[in-house]
CSV table of C-alpha atoms in Angstrom, one decimal:
chain,number,residue,atom,x,y,z
A,1314,MET,CA,0.0,0.0,0.0
A,1315,ASN,CA,2.8,2.3,1.0
A,1316,GLU,CA,4.7,1.6,-2.3
A,1317,ASP,CA,1.6,2.1,-4.3
A,1318,VAL,CA,1.0,5.5,-2.7
A,1319,GLU,CA,4.6,6.5,-3.1
A,1320,SER,CA,4.6,5.5,-6.7
A,1321,LYS,CA,1.5,7.5,-7.4
A,1322,LEU,CA,3.0,10.5,-5.6
A,1323,ARG,CA,6.1,10.2,-7.8
A,1324,ASP,CA,4.0,10.0,-11.0
A,1325,ALA,CA,1.9,12.9,-10.1
A,1326,LEU,CA,4.7,15.1,-8.8
A,1327,ARG,CA,7.0,14.8,-11.9
A,1328,PRO,CA,8.3,18.3,-12.7
A,1329,VAL,CA,6.0,20.4,-14.9
A,1330,GLU,CA,7.1,22.8,-17.6
A,1331,PRO,CA,6.6,26.5,-17.0
A,1332,ARG,CA,4.8,28.5,-19.7
A,1333,ALA,CA,6.9,29.1,-22.8
A,1334,GLU,CA,6.3,32.9,-22.5
A,1335,PHE,CA,7.6,32.8,-18.9
A,1336,SER,CA,10.6,30.7,-19.9
A,1337,ARG,CA,11.6,33.4,-22.5
A,1338,LYS,CA,11.2,36.2,-19.9
A,1339,LEU,CA,13.1,34.2,-17.3
A,1340,LEU,CA,16.0,33.7,-19.7
A,1341,ALA,CA,16.1,37.3,-20.8
A,1342,ARG,CA,16.0,38.6,-17.2
A,1343,THR,CA,18.6,36.1,-16.0
A,1344,LEU,CA,20.9,36.9,-18.8
A,1345,SER,CA,20.5,40.6,-18.1
A,1346,THR,CA,21.8,40.1,-14.5
A,1347,GLN,CA,24.7,37.8,-15.5
A,1348,ALA,CA,27.6,38.5,-13.3
A,1349,ALA,CA,30.8,39.8,-14.8
A,1350,PRO,CA,33.2,37.0,-15.6
A,1351,SER,CA,35.3,36.0,-12.6
A,1352,LYS,CA,38.9,37.0,-13.0
A,1353,LYS,CA,41.1,33.9,-12.8
A,1354,PRO,CA,44.8,33.9,-13.3
A,1355,LYS,CA,45.6,32.5,-16.7
A,1356,VAL,CA,47.5,29.2,-16.6
A,1357,SER,CA,50.7,29.6,-18.5
A,1358,ARG,CA,51.3,26.8,-20.9
A,1359,GLY,CA,55.0,26.7,-20.8
A,1360,ALA,CA,57.3,25.1,-23.4
A,1361,ALA,CA,57.6,21.3,-23.5
A,1362,ARG,CA,60.0,20.0,-21.0
A,1363,PRO,CA,63.2,18.5,-22.3
A,1364,LEU,CA,63.3,14.7,-22.4
A,1365,VAL,CA,66.3,14.7,-20.1
A,1366,GLY,CA,65.1,14.4,-16.6
A,1367,TRP,CA,61.6,13.5,-17.6
A,1368,PHE,CA,61.3,10.9,-14.9
A,1369,SER,CA,62.1,13.4,-12.1
A,1370,ALA,CA,59.8,15.9,-13.7
A,1371,SER,CA,57.0,13.3,-13.7
A,1372,LEU,CA,57.6,12.4,-10.1
A,1373,ALA,CA,57.6,16.0,-9.1
A,1374,ALA,CA,54.4,16.5,-11.1
A,1375,CYS,CA,52.8,13.5,-9.3
A,1376,LEU,CA,53.8,15.0,-6.0
A,1377,LEU,CA,52.4,18.3,-7.0
A,1378,VAL,CA,49.2,16.8,-8.1
A,1379,ALA,CA,48.9,14.8,-4.8
A,1380,VAL,CA,49.5,18.0,-2.8
A,1381,GLY,CA,47.2,19.9,-5.1
A,1382,ILE,CA,44.4,17.4,-4.6
A,1383,GLN,CA,44.9,17.4,-0.9
A,1384,GLN,CA,44.8,21.2,-0.8
A,1385,GLN,CA,41.7,21.2,-3.0
A,1386,LEU,CA,39.9,18.7,-0.7
A,1387,HIS,CA,40.8,20.9,2.3
A,1388,GLN,CA,39.6,24.0,0.5
A,1389,GLN,CA,36.4,22.2,-0.5
A,1390,ARG,CA,35.8,21.2,3.2
A,1391,LEU,CA,36.6,24.8,4.3
A,1392,ARG,CA,34.3,26.2,1.7
A,1393,ALA,CA,31.4,23.9,2.6
A,1394,THR,CA,31.8,24.8,6.3
A,1395,GLY,CA,32.0,28.5,5.5
A,1396,LEU,CA,28.9,28.4,3.3
A,1397,GLU,CA,27.0,26.5,5.9
A,1398,ALA,CA,28.1,29.0,8.6
A,1399,ARG,CA,27.0,31.8,6.4
A,1400,ARG,CA,23.6,30.2,5.9
A,1401,GLU,CA,23.3,29.7,9.6
A,1402,VAL,CA,24.1,33.3,10.4
A,1403,GLU,CA,21.5,34.4,7.9
A,1404,GLN,CA,18.9,32.0,9.4
A,1405,ALA,CA,19.8,33.1,13.0
A,1406,LEU,CA,19.3,36.8,12.0
A,1407,ARG,CA,16.1,35.9,10.2
A,1408,VAL,CA,14.7,34.2,13.3
A,1409,THR,CA,15.8,37.0,15.5
A,1410,SER,CA,14.2,39.6,13.3
A,1411,GLN,CA,10.9,37.7,13.2
A,1412,LYS,CA,10.8,37.7,17.0
A,1413,LEU,CA,11.9,41.4,17.2
A,1414,ASN,CA,9.1,42.0,14.8
A,1415,LEU,CA,6.6,40.4,17.1
A,1416,ALA,CA,7.7,42.6,19.9
A,1417,PHE,CA,7.6,45.6,17.6
A,1418,GLU,CA,4.1,44.9,16.5
A,1419,ALA,CA,3.0,44.5,20.1
A,1420,ILE,CA,4.5,47.8,21.1
A,1421,LYS,CA,3.0,49.5,18.0
A,1422,SER,CA,-0.5,48.1,18.6
A,1423,GLN,CA,-0.2,49.1,22.3
A,1424,SER,CA,-0.7,52.7,21.3
A,1425,THR,CA,-3.8,51.9,19.3
A,1426,ALA,CA,-5.4,49.2,21.5
A,1427,PRO,CA,-4.1,49.5,25.0
A,1428,SER,CA,-6.4,46.8,26.4
A,1429,ASP,CA,-5.2,44.2,23.9
A,1430,GLU,CA,-1.5,44.5,24.2
A,1431,LYS,CA,0.8,44.8,27.2
A,1432,SER,CA,4.4,45.9,27.0
A,1433,GLY,CA,7.0,47.1,29.4
A,1434,VAL,CA,10.2,48.7,28.6
B,467,MET,CA,46.1,18.9,45.7
B,468,ARG,CA,48.2,22.0,46.0
B,469,LYS,CA,47.6,22.7,42.3
B,470,TYR,CA,43.8,22.7,42.9
B,471,ALA,CA,44.1,24.9,46.0
B,472,LEU,CA,46.1,27.4,44.0
B,473,ALA,CA,43.6,27.4,41.2
B,474,ILE,CA,40.8,28.0,43.7
B,475,LEU,CA,42.8,30.8,45.3
B,476,ILE,CA,43.4,32.5,41.9
B,477,ALA,CA,39.7,32.1,41.0
B,478,LEU,CA,38.6,33.7,44.3
B,479,GLN,CA,40.9,36.6,43.6
B,480,ALA,CA,39.6,37.3,40.1
B,481,PRO,CA,37.5,40.4,39.8
B,482,ALA,CA,33.9,39.9,40.6
B,483,SER,CA,32.9,41.5,37.3
B,484,ALA,CA,34.6,38.7,35.4
B,485,TRP,CA,32.2,36.2,37.0
B,486,ALA,CA,29.1,38.4,37.0
B,487,LEU,CA,29.1,39.4,33.3
B,488,ASN,CA,28.7,36.3,31.3
B,489,PRO,CA,26.3,37.0,28.4
B,490,ARG,CA,26.5,33.3,27.2
B,491,LEU,CA,23.4,31.5,28.4
B,492,VAL,CA,23.4,27.8,29.0
B,493,ILE,CA,20.6,26.7,26.7
B,494,PRO,CA,19.3,23.2,27.3
B,495,GLU,CA,19.1,20.7,24.4
B,496,PHE,CA,15.3,20.4,24.7
B,497,ALA,CA,15.6,16.9,23.2
B,498,SER,CA,12.1,15.8,24.3
B,499,LEU,CA,10.6,19.0,22.8
B,500,ALA,CA,12.6,18.5,19.6
B,501,GLN,CA,11.0,15.1,19.1
B,502,LYS,CA,7.5,16.5,19.6
B,503,SER,CA,8.1,19.5,17.3
B,504,ILE,CA,7.2,19.6,13.6
B,505,ASP,CA,10.0,22.0,12.9
B,506,SER,CA,13.1,23.0,14.8
B,507,VAL,CA,15.9,25.3,14.4
B,508,THR,CA,19.2,24.7,16.3
B,509,ILE,CA,22.0,27.1,15.6
B,510,THR,CA,25.2,27.3,17.5
B,511,LEU,CA,27.7,29.7,16.0
B,512,ASP,CA,30.9,30.1,18.0
B,513,PRO,CA,33.6,32.7,17.2
B,514,ALA,CA,35.4,30.5,14.7
B,515,LEU,CA,32.2,29.8,12.7
B,516,LEU,CA,31.2,33.4,12.8
B,517,SER,CA,34.6,34.4,11.5
B,518,MET,CA,34.3,31.8,8.8
B,519,ALA,CA,30.8,32.9,7.8
B,520,SER,CA,32.1,36.5,7.6
B,521,ARG,CA,34.7,35.4,5.0
B,522,PHE,CA,32.0,33.9,2.9
B,523,LEU,CA,29.9,37.1,2.9
B,524,ASP,CA,30.4,39.3,-0.1
B,525,ALA,CA,31.4,42.8,1.0
B,526,SER,CA,30.3,44.3,-2.3
B,527,ASP,CA,26.7,43.0,-1.7
B,528,PRO,CA,24.8,45.5,0.5
B,529,GLN,CA,22.9,42.8,2.4
B,530,ASP,CA,26.1,40.8,3.0
B,531,ALA,CA,28.0,43.9,4.0
B,532,ALA,CA,25.3,44.8,6.5
B,533,THR,CA,25.4,41.3,7.9
B,534,GLN,CA,29.2,41.4,8.1
B,535,GLU,CA,28.9,44.7,10.1
B,536,VAL,CA,26.4,43.1,12.5
B,537,ILE,CA,28.5,40.0,13.2
B,538,LYS,CA,31.9,41.7,13.3
B,539,GLY,CA,32.0,42.2,17.1
B,540,LEU,CA,30.0,39.1,18.0
B,541,ARG,CA,31.4,36.0,19.8
B,542,GLY,CA,28.5,33.8,19.5
B,543,ILE,CA,24.9,33.4,18.2
B,544,TYR,CA,22.8,30.6,19.7
B,545,VAL,CA,19.2,29.9,18.5
B,546,ARG,CA,16.7,27.3,19.6
B,547,SER,CA,13.3,27.4,18.0
B,548,PHE,CA,10.6,24.7,18.1
B,549,THR,CA,7.3,24.7,16.2
B,550,PHE,CA,4.5,22.4,17.2
B,551,ASP,CA,1.5,21.3,15.3
B,552,LYS,CA,-0.8,21.9,18.2
B,553,GLU,CA,-1.1,24.5,21.0
B,554,SER,CA,0.2,23.9,24.5
B,555,ALA,CA,2.7,21.4,23.4
B,556,TYR,CA,5.3,22.9,25.7
B,557,ASN,CA,5.3,24.3,29.2
B,558,GLN,CA,6.6,27.6,30.4
B,559,SER,CA,8.7,25.5,32.9
B,560,ASP,CA,10.7,24.2,29.8
B,561,ILE,CA,11.9,27.8,29.4
B,562,ASP,CA,12.5,28.4,33.1
B,563,ALA,CA,16.0,27.0,33.0
B,564,VAL,CA,16.9,29.9,30.7
B,565,ARG,CA,14.7,32.5,32.3
B,566,VAL,CA,16.4,32.0,35.7
B,567,GLN,CA,19.8,32.8,34.2
B,568,LEU,CA,18.4,36.2,33.1
B,569,ALA,CA,17.9,37.1,36.7
B,570,ALA,CA,21.6,37.1,37.2
B,571,PRO,CA,23.5,40.4,37.7
B,572,GLY,CA,24.2,42.2,34.4
B,573,TRP,CA,21.1,41.3,32.6
B,574,SER,CA,18.3,43.8,32.4
B,575,ARG,CA,15.0,43.5,30.6
B,576,LEU,CA,14.8,45.9,27.7
B,577,VAL,CA,11.3,45.0,26.4
B,578,GLN,CA,8.5,42.8,27.6
B,579,THR,CA,5.5,42.5,25.3
B,580,HIS,CA,2.3,40.5,25.3
B,581,SER,CA,-0.1,40.4,22.4
B,582,ALA,CA,-3.6,39.4,23.2
B,583,LYS,CA,-4.2,39.0,19.5
B,584,THR,CA,-1.5,36.5,18.7
B,585,HIS,CA,-1.0,35.3,22.3
B,586,ALA,CA,2.7,35.9,21.8
B,587,ASP,CA,5.0,37.0,24.7
B,588,VAL,CA,8.4,38.4,23.8
B,589,ASP,CA,10.9,39.3,26.4
B,590,ILE,CA,14.2,41.0,25.3
B,591,TYR,CA,17.0,41.2,27.7
B,592,ILE,CA,20.3,43.0,27.3
B,593,MET,CA,23.6,42.9,29.2
B,594,VAL,CA,25.6,46.1,29.2
B,595,ASP,CA,29.2,46.6,30.1
B,596,LYS,CA,30.9,50.0,30.0
B,597,ASN,CA,28.0,51.5,28.0
B,598,GLN,CA,28.3,48.7,25.4
B,599,ALA,CA,25.8,46.0,24.9
B,600,VAL,CA,27.7,42.7,25.3
B,601,GLY,CA,24.8,40.3,25.3
B,602,LEU,CA,21.3,40.0,24.1
B,603,ALA,CA,18.7,37.4,25.0
B,604,LEU,CA,15.3,37.0,23.5
B,605,ILE,CA,12.6,34.6,24.6
B,606,ALA,CA,9.5,34.4,22.4
B,607,SER,CA,6.6,32.2,23.5
B,608,GLU,CA,3.8,31.7,21.0
B,609,PRO,CA,1.0,29.2,21.2
B,610,ARG,CA,2.7,26.8,18.8
B,611,GLN,CA,6.2,28.0,18.9
B,612,PHE,CA,8.9,29.0,21.3
B,613,THR,CA,12.2,30.6,20.4
B,614,ILE,CA,15.3,31.4,22.4
B,615,VAL,CA,18.0,33.6,20.9
B,616,ASN,CA,21.3,34.5,22.7
B,617,ILE,CA,23.7,36.8,21.0
B,618,VAL,CA,27.1,37.2,22.7
B,619,GLY,CA,29.5,40.0,22.0
B,620,ALA,CA,29.5,43.7,21.1
B,621,ILE,CA,26.1,44.2,19.7
B,622,ASP,CA,25.5,47.4,17.9
B,623,LEU,CA,21.8,48.0,17.8
B,624,ASP,CA,22.2,50.6,15.2
B,625,LYS,CA,23.8,48.1,12.9
B,626,LEU,CA,21.0,45.7,13.6
B,627,HIS,CA,18.7,48.5,12.6
B,628,LYS,CA,20.5,48.7,9.3
B,629,LEU,CA,19.4,45.2,8.5
B,630,GLU,CA,15.8,46.5,8.4
B,631,GLY,CA,14.0,45.1,5.4
B,632,GLN,CA,16.8,42.7,4.6
B,633,PHE,CA,16.0,39.9,6.9
B,634,GLY,CA,12.7,41.5,7.8
B,635,VAL,CA,14.3,43.2,10.7
B,636,PRO,CA,11.9,45.8,12.0
B,637,LYS,CA,12.9,49.2,13.0
B,638,LEU,CA,12.6,48.9,16.8
B,639,ASP,CA,12.4,52.4,18.1
B,640,LEU,CA,14.0,51.5,21.4
B,641,ASN,CA,14.7,55.1,22.4
B,642,ALA,CA,11.1,56.0,21.9
B,643,SER,CA,10.0,53.0,23.8
B,644,LYS,CA,12.3,53.8,26.6
B,645,ALA,CA,10.9,57.3,26.8
B,646,ALA,CA,7.3,56.1,26.9
B,647,PRO,CA,5.8,56.4,30.4
B,648,LYS,CA,6.0,53.1,32.2
B,649,GLN,CA,2.7,51.7,33.4
B,650,PRO,CA,3.3,49.5,36.3
B,651,ASP,CA,0.3,47.2,35.7
B,652,ARG,CA,1.3,46.6,32.1
B,653,SER,CA,5.0,46.1,32.7
B,654,ALA,CA,4.4,43.6,35.4
B,655,PRO,CA,5.8,40.2,34.6
B,656,GLN,CA,3.4,38.2,32.5
B,657,LYS,CA,4.3,34.8,33.6
C,1489,MET,CA,18.3,17.3,-15.1
C,1490,ASP,CA,20.6,14.4,-14.2
C,1491,ALA,CA,21.2,13.6,-17.8
C,1492,ALA,CA,24.6,15.2,-18.5
C,1493,PRO,CA,26.4,16.3,-15.3
C,1494,ASP,CA,29.7,16.7,-17.1
C,1495,TYR,CA,28.2,18.8,-19.8
C,1496,LEU,CA,26.5,21.0,-17.2
C,1497,ASP,CA,29.7,21.3,-15.2
C,1498,ALA,CA,31.4,22.6,-18.3
C,1499,LYS,CA,28.5,25.0,-18.9
C,1500,LEU,CA,28.8,26.2,-15.3
C,1501,ALA,CA,32.5,27.0,-15.8
C,1502,GLN,CA,31.7,28.8,-19.1
C,1503,ALA,CA,28.8,30.7,-17.5
C,1504,ARG,CA,31.1,31.9,-14.8
C,1505,SER,CA,33.4,33.3,-17.4
C,1506,GLY,CA,30.5,35.2,-18.9
C,1507,GLU,CA,29.3,33.0,-21.7
C,1508,ARG,CA,25.6,33.7,-22.3
C,1509,SER,CA,24.9,30.5,-24.1
C,1510,ALA,CA,26.2,28.5,-21.2
C,1511,LEU,CA,24.0,30.4,-18.7
C,1512,THR,CA,21.1,29.8,-21.0
C,1513,ALA,CA,21.8,26.0,-20.9
C,1514,LEU,CA,21.9,26.1,-17.1
C,1515,VAL,CA,18.6,27.9,-16.8
C,1516,GLN,CA,17.0,25.6,-19.3
C,1517,ALA,CA,18.3,22.5,-17.5
C,1518,HIS,CA,17.1,23.6,-14.1
C,1519,GLN,CA,14.0,25.7,-14.7
C,1520,ARG,CA,11.4,22.8,-14.6
C,1521,SER,CA,12.6,21.7,-11.2
C,1522,VAL,CA,12.7,25.1,-9.7
C,1523,TYR,CA,9.4,26.2,-11.1
C,1524,SER,CA,7.6,23.0,-10.1
C,1525,LEU,CA,9.0,23.2,-6.6
C,1526,ALA,CA,7.9,26.8,-6.4
C,1527,LEU,CA,4.5,26.1,-7.9
C,1528,ARG,CA,3.7,23.2,-5.6
C,1529,MET,CA,5.0,25.1,-2.6
C,1530,LEU,CA,3.2,28.3,-3.2
C,1531,GLY,CA,0.1,27.0,-5.0
C,1532,THR,CA,-0.3,29.7,-7.7
C,1533,ARG,CA,1.4,30.2,-11.0
C,1534,ASP,CA,2.0,33.9,-10.4
C,1535,LEU,CA,3.8,33.4,-7.1
C,1536,ALA,CA,5.8,30.5,-8.5
C,1537,GLU,CA,6.9,32.5,-11.6
C,1538,ASP,CA,8.0,35.4,-9.3
C,1539,LEU,CA,10.0,33.0,-7.1
C,1540,THR,CA,11.6,31.2,-10.0
C,1541,GLN,CA,12.7,34.5,-11.5
C,1542,ASP,CA,14.1,35.6,-8.2
C,1543,VAL,CA,16.0,32.4,-7.6
C,1544,PHE,CA,17.6,32.4,-11.1
C,1545,MET,CA,18.6,36.1,-10.9
C,1546,HIS,CA,20.2,35.3,-7.5
C,1547,MET,CA,21.9,32.3,-9.1
C,1548,SER,CA,23.2,34.4,-12.0
C,1549,ALA,CA,24.7,36.9,-9.6
C,1550,ASN,CA,26.3,34.3,-7.5
C,1551,LEU,CA,27.7,31.8,-10.0
C,1552,GLY,CA,31.2,32.4,-8.7
C,1553,ALA,CA,30.3,30.8,-5.4
C,1554,ILE,CA,29.0,27.7,-7.0
C,1555,ALA,CA,31.5,24.9,-7.4
C,1556,SER,CA,29.8,22.3,-9.6
C,1557,ASN,CA,26.5,21.4,-11.2
C,1558,THR,CA,25.7,19.1,-8.2
C,1559,HIS,CA,26.3,22.0,-5.9
C,1560,LEU,CA,24.2,24.2,-8.2
C,1561,ARG,CA,21.3,21.7,-8.0
C,1562,PHE,CA,21.6,21.5,-4.2
C,1563,TRP,CA,21.8,25.3,-4.0
C,1564,LEU,CA,18.7,25.8,-6.3
C,1565,ARG,CA,16.6,23.4,-4.3
C,1566,ARG,CA,17.7,24.9,-1.0
C,1567,VAL,CA,17.1,28.5,-2.0
C,1568,THR,CA,13.7,27.7,-3.7
C,1569,SER,CA,12.5,25.7,-0.7
C,1570,ASN,CA,13.7,28.1,1.9
C,1571,ARG,CA,12.3,31.2,0.1
C,1572,ALA,CA,9.0,29.5,-0.4
C,1573,ILE,CA,8.8,28.5,3.3
C,1574,ASP,CA,9.7,32.1,4.2
C,1575,GLN,CA,7.1,33.5,1.9
C,1576,LEU,CA,4.4,31.2,3.3
C,1577,ARG,CA,5.4,32.1,6.9
C,1578,HIS,CA,5.3,35.8,6.2
C,1579,ARG,CA,2.2,36.0,4.2
C,1580,SER,CA,-0.9,36.6,6.3
C,1581,ARG,CA,-2.9,35.3,3.3
C,1582,LEU,CA,-1.7,31.8,2.8
C,1583,PRO,CA,-2.6,30.7,-0.7
C,1584,MET,CA,-3.6,27.2,0.5
C,1585,SER,CA,-7.0,27.3,-1.1
C,1586,SER,CA,-5.5,28.2,-4.4
C,1587,PHE,CA,-4.4,24.6,-4.8
C,1588,GLU,CA,-8.0,23.9,-5.7
C,1589,ASP,CA,-7.8,26.2,-8.8
C,1590,GLN,CA,-4.5,25.1,-10.3
C,1591,SER,CA,-4.9,22.4,-12.9
C,1592,GLU,CA,-1.2,22.5,-13.8
C,1593,LEU,CA,0.1,21.5,-10.4
C,1594,PHE,CA,0.5,17.9,-11.4
C,1595,SER,CA,2.2,16.0,-14.2
C,1596,ALA,CA,0.1,15.6,-17.3
C,1597,GLU,CA,2.2,12.9,-18.9
C,1598,ASP,CA,-0.1,10.2,-17.7
C,1599,PRO,CA,-3.8,10.1,-18.1
C,1600,ALA,CA,-5.2,12.4,-15.4
C,1601,ASP,CA,-6.6,10.7,-12.4
C,1602,PRO,CA,-8.9,13.4,-10.9
C,1603,LEU,CA,-9.3,11.5,-7.7
C,1604,LEU,CA,-5.6,11.2,-7.1
C,1605,GLN,CA,-5.2,14.9,-8.0
C,1606,ARG,CA,-7.9,15.8,-5.5
C,1607,HIS,CA,-6.2,13.8,-2.8
C,1608,LEU,CA,-2.8,15.4,-3.6
C,1609,ARG,CA,-4.3,18.9,-3.5
C,1610,ALA,CA,-5.9,18.1,-0.1
C,1611,LEU,CA,-2.5,16.8,1.1
C,1612,LEU,CA,-0.5,19.8,-0.1
C,1613,ALA,CA,-3.1,22.2,1.4
C,1614,HIS,CA,-3.0,20.3,4.7
C,1615,LEU,CA,0.8,20.2,5.2
C,1616,SER,CA,2.8,22.9,6.9
C,1617,PRO,CA,5.3,24.7,4.6
C,1618,PRO,CA,8.3,22.7,5.8
C,1619,ALA,CA,6.4,19.4,5.6
C,1620,ARG,CA,5.3,20.3,2.0
C,1621,ALA,CA,8.9,21.0,1.1
C,1622,VAL,CA,10.0,17.6,2.5
C,1623,LEU,CA,7.2,15.9,0.5
C,1624,LEU,CA,8.2,17.6,-2.8
C,1625,LEU,CA,11.9,17.0,-2.3
C,1626,ARG,CA,11.2,13.4,-1.7
C,1627,TYR,CA,8.7,12.6,-4.5
C,1628,GLN,CA,9.3,15.4,-7.1
C,1629,GLU,CA,13.1,15.6,-6.7
C,1630,ASP,CA,13.6,12.0,-5.6
C,1631,LEU,CA,16.0,13.0,-2.8
C,1632,ASP,CA,16.5,10.5,0.1
C,1633,PRO,CA,15.7,11.7,3.6
C,1634,MET,CA,19.4,12.5,4.4
C,1635,ASP,CA,19.7,14.8,1.4
C,1636,ILE,CA,16.4,16.4,2.3
C,1637,ALA,CA,17.7,17.0,5.8
C,1638,ARG,CA,20.8,18.6,4.4
C,1639,THR,CA,18.8,20.7,1.9
C,1640,LEU,CA,16.4,22.0,4.4
C,1641,ASP,CA,18.8,22.0,7.3
C,1642,MET,CA,16.4,19.9,9.3
C,1643,PRO,CA,17.0,17.0,11.6
C,1644,ILE,CA,16.7,13.7,9.8
C,1645,ASN,CA,14.1,12.5,12.3
C,1646,THR,CA,11.9,15.5,11.5
C,1647,VAL,CA,12.2,14.7,7.8
C,1648,LYS,CA,11.2,11.1,8.4
C,1649,SER,CA,8.3,12.1,10.6
C,1650,HIS,CA,7.0,14.6,8.0
C,1651,LEU,CA,7.2,11.9,5.3
C,1652,LYS,CA,5.5,9.3,7.5
C,1653,ARG,CA,2.7,11.7,8.3
C,1654,SER,CA,2.3,12.8,4.7
C,1655,LEU,CA,1.9,9.2,3.6
C,1656,GLN,CA,-0.6,8.6,6.4
C,1657,ILE,CA,-2.7,11.5,5.3
C,1658,MET,CA,-2.5,10.4,1.7
C,1659,ARG,CA,-3.6,6.9,2.6
C,1660,GLU,CA,-6.5,8.3,4.7
C,1661,GLU,CA,-7.5,10.5,1.8
C,1662,ALA,CA,-7.4,7.6,-0.6
C,1663,THR,CA,-9.5,5.4,1.6
C,1664,ARG,CA,-12.3,8.0,1.9
C,1665,MET,CA,-15.4,7.7,-0.1
C,1666,PRO,CA,-14.8,9.5,-3.4
C,1667,SER,CA,-17.9,11.6,-2.9
C,1668,GLU,CA,-16.8,12.8,0.5
C,1669,PRO,CA,-15.5,16.4,0.2
C,1670,CYS,CA,-11.8,16.8,1.1
C,1671,GLN,CA,-11.3,18.4,4.4
C,1672,ASP,CA,-8.9,21.4,4.2
C,1673,SER,CA,-7.4,21.7,7.6
C,1674,SER,CA,-4.5,23.9,6.5
C,1675,THR,CA,-2.3,25.1,9.3
């Protein structure tokens, strides 16, 4: 029974297409806000290495790649943590603001309907 | 043993203010309430995470810049919020463990409101040290939700005001509210 | 949407460097998912289109912070769900009843089952915004509970209890007499 309900939900909740006219507008407006290209340092494609010493060069490259991957993984973890922290800050401020708003509304309505609201400052 | 005696002696000689002014509240886990709730928000941001969050805010974006300004002097943000699908799913005694900490020296109640329309009670407490707000606590009790917010660090209420309209932060005219005549029967504790 | 991740990863990189055709490809790849999520969360086409527009404009301005197409998909689902939940929480006029008027809420690829659609409308109208988001991420986006928990920043047990309750409501709706009017007990 559960599987039947789940399968029906999946069928009915397949994504639907937006209107074609809306798709066109969406694209136009999104393109109009496209951010300027991010400036990245250009990778210099140096001249081919001489054959002599190719082995040590390969070894060094492997080491560099390994270090690079390690650093990249570390950066990715830092980035994920940072983005999560940023989201939490925004959520915390949002919750705080909602509750400040409740207090504010109560203070505001105190002046209009003194019997309904109570506030002390 | 001598080591412990020395530690106790040092602790006893520490200035009283160092003990009294601790804006960090000990907020319980509320595990049983979390299970009953249909939605919960648990945020614990220590100085390291705040600093990291700040690095991921874009200073060229006005909203991010305002957020950066607000969290610059902060040492912690702690939020617990639980939403229930029916009323009276929690007791005021659940919040008492936090409320009792706000009776400690240093904390003073800035605003206490009760709305008969929404049945929402909001208490805002602030801790001030050398004319600077160093802690803020907010307890909001609504029929189906309760929220505790504790912000630790140098809170600049003006900067918080600047967030108005960005996270839905209202412009709380605290000065005007302070100047309003206090009516003893209305400002009496609601609980 | 899952068809060509490598292709979309390449498009993301090109879009970051300002290529308009790459951004077009990204919007086209993700618009159905974002729009459907917005539509089924908010209940009306107008609100859904506004939210979709808003999400993609925000995406376009923040492409530099998005690492891969997988990250982009996660980001889009998270931003769409959270903004929809925020909108529903802040609106005094919840558009719950509007579910009744929207014929385009559900997939039209199969022959329409009016009874199923009625049960689904009742279900969507019944659920709280976070529970609605959980249901849609599970059955529209095919995310597992752990990914839903990450997307909505919600404890996994809350996700599971929302899903369990939604299925229970759906089963209850399905076992009712077809002639019985659906009860809209929106919260």
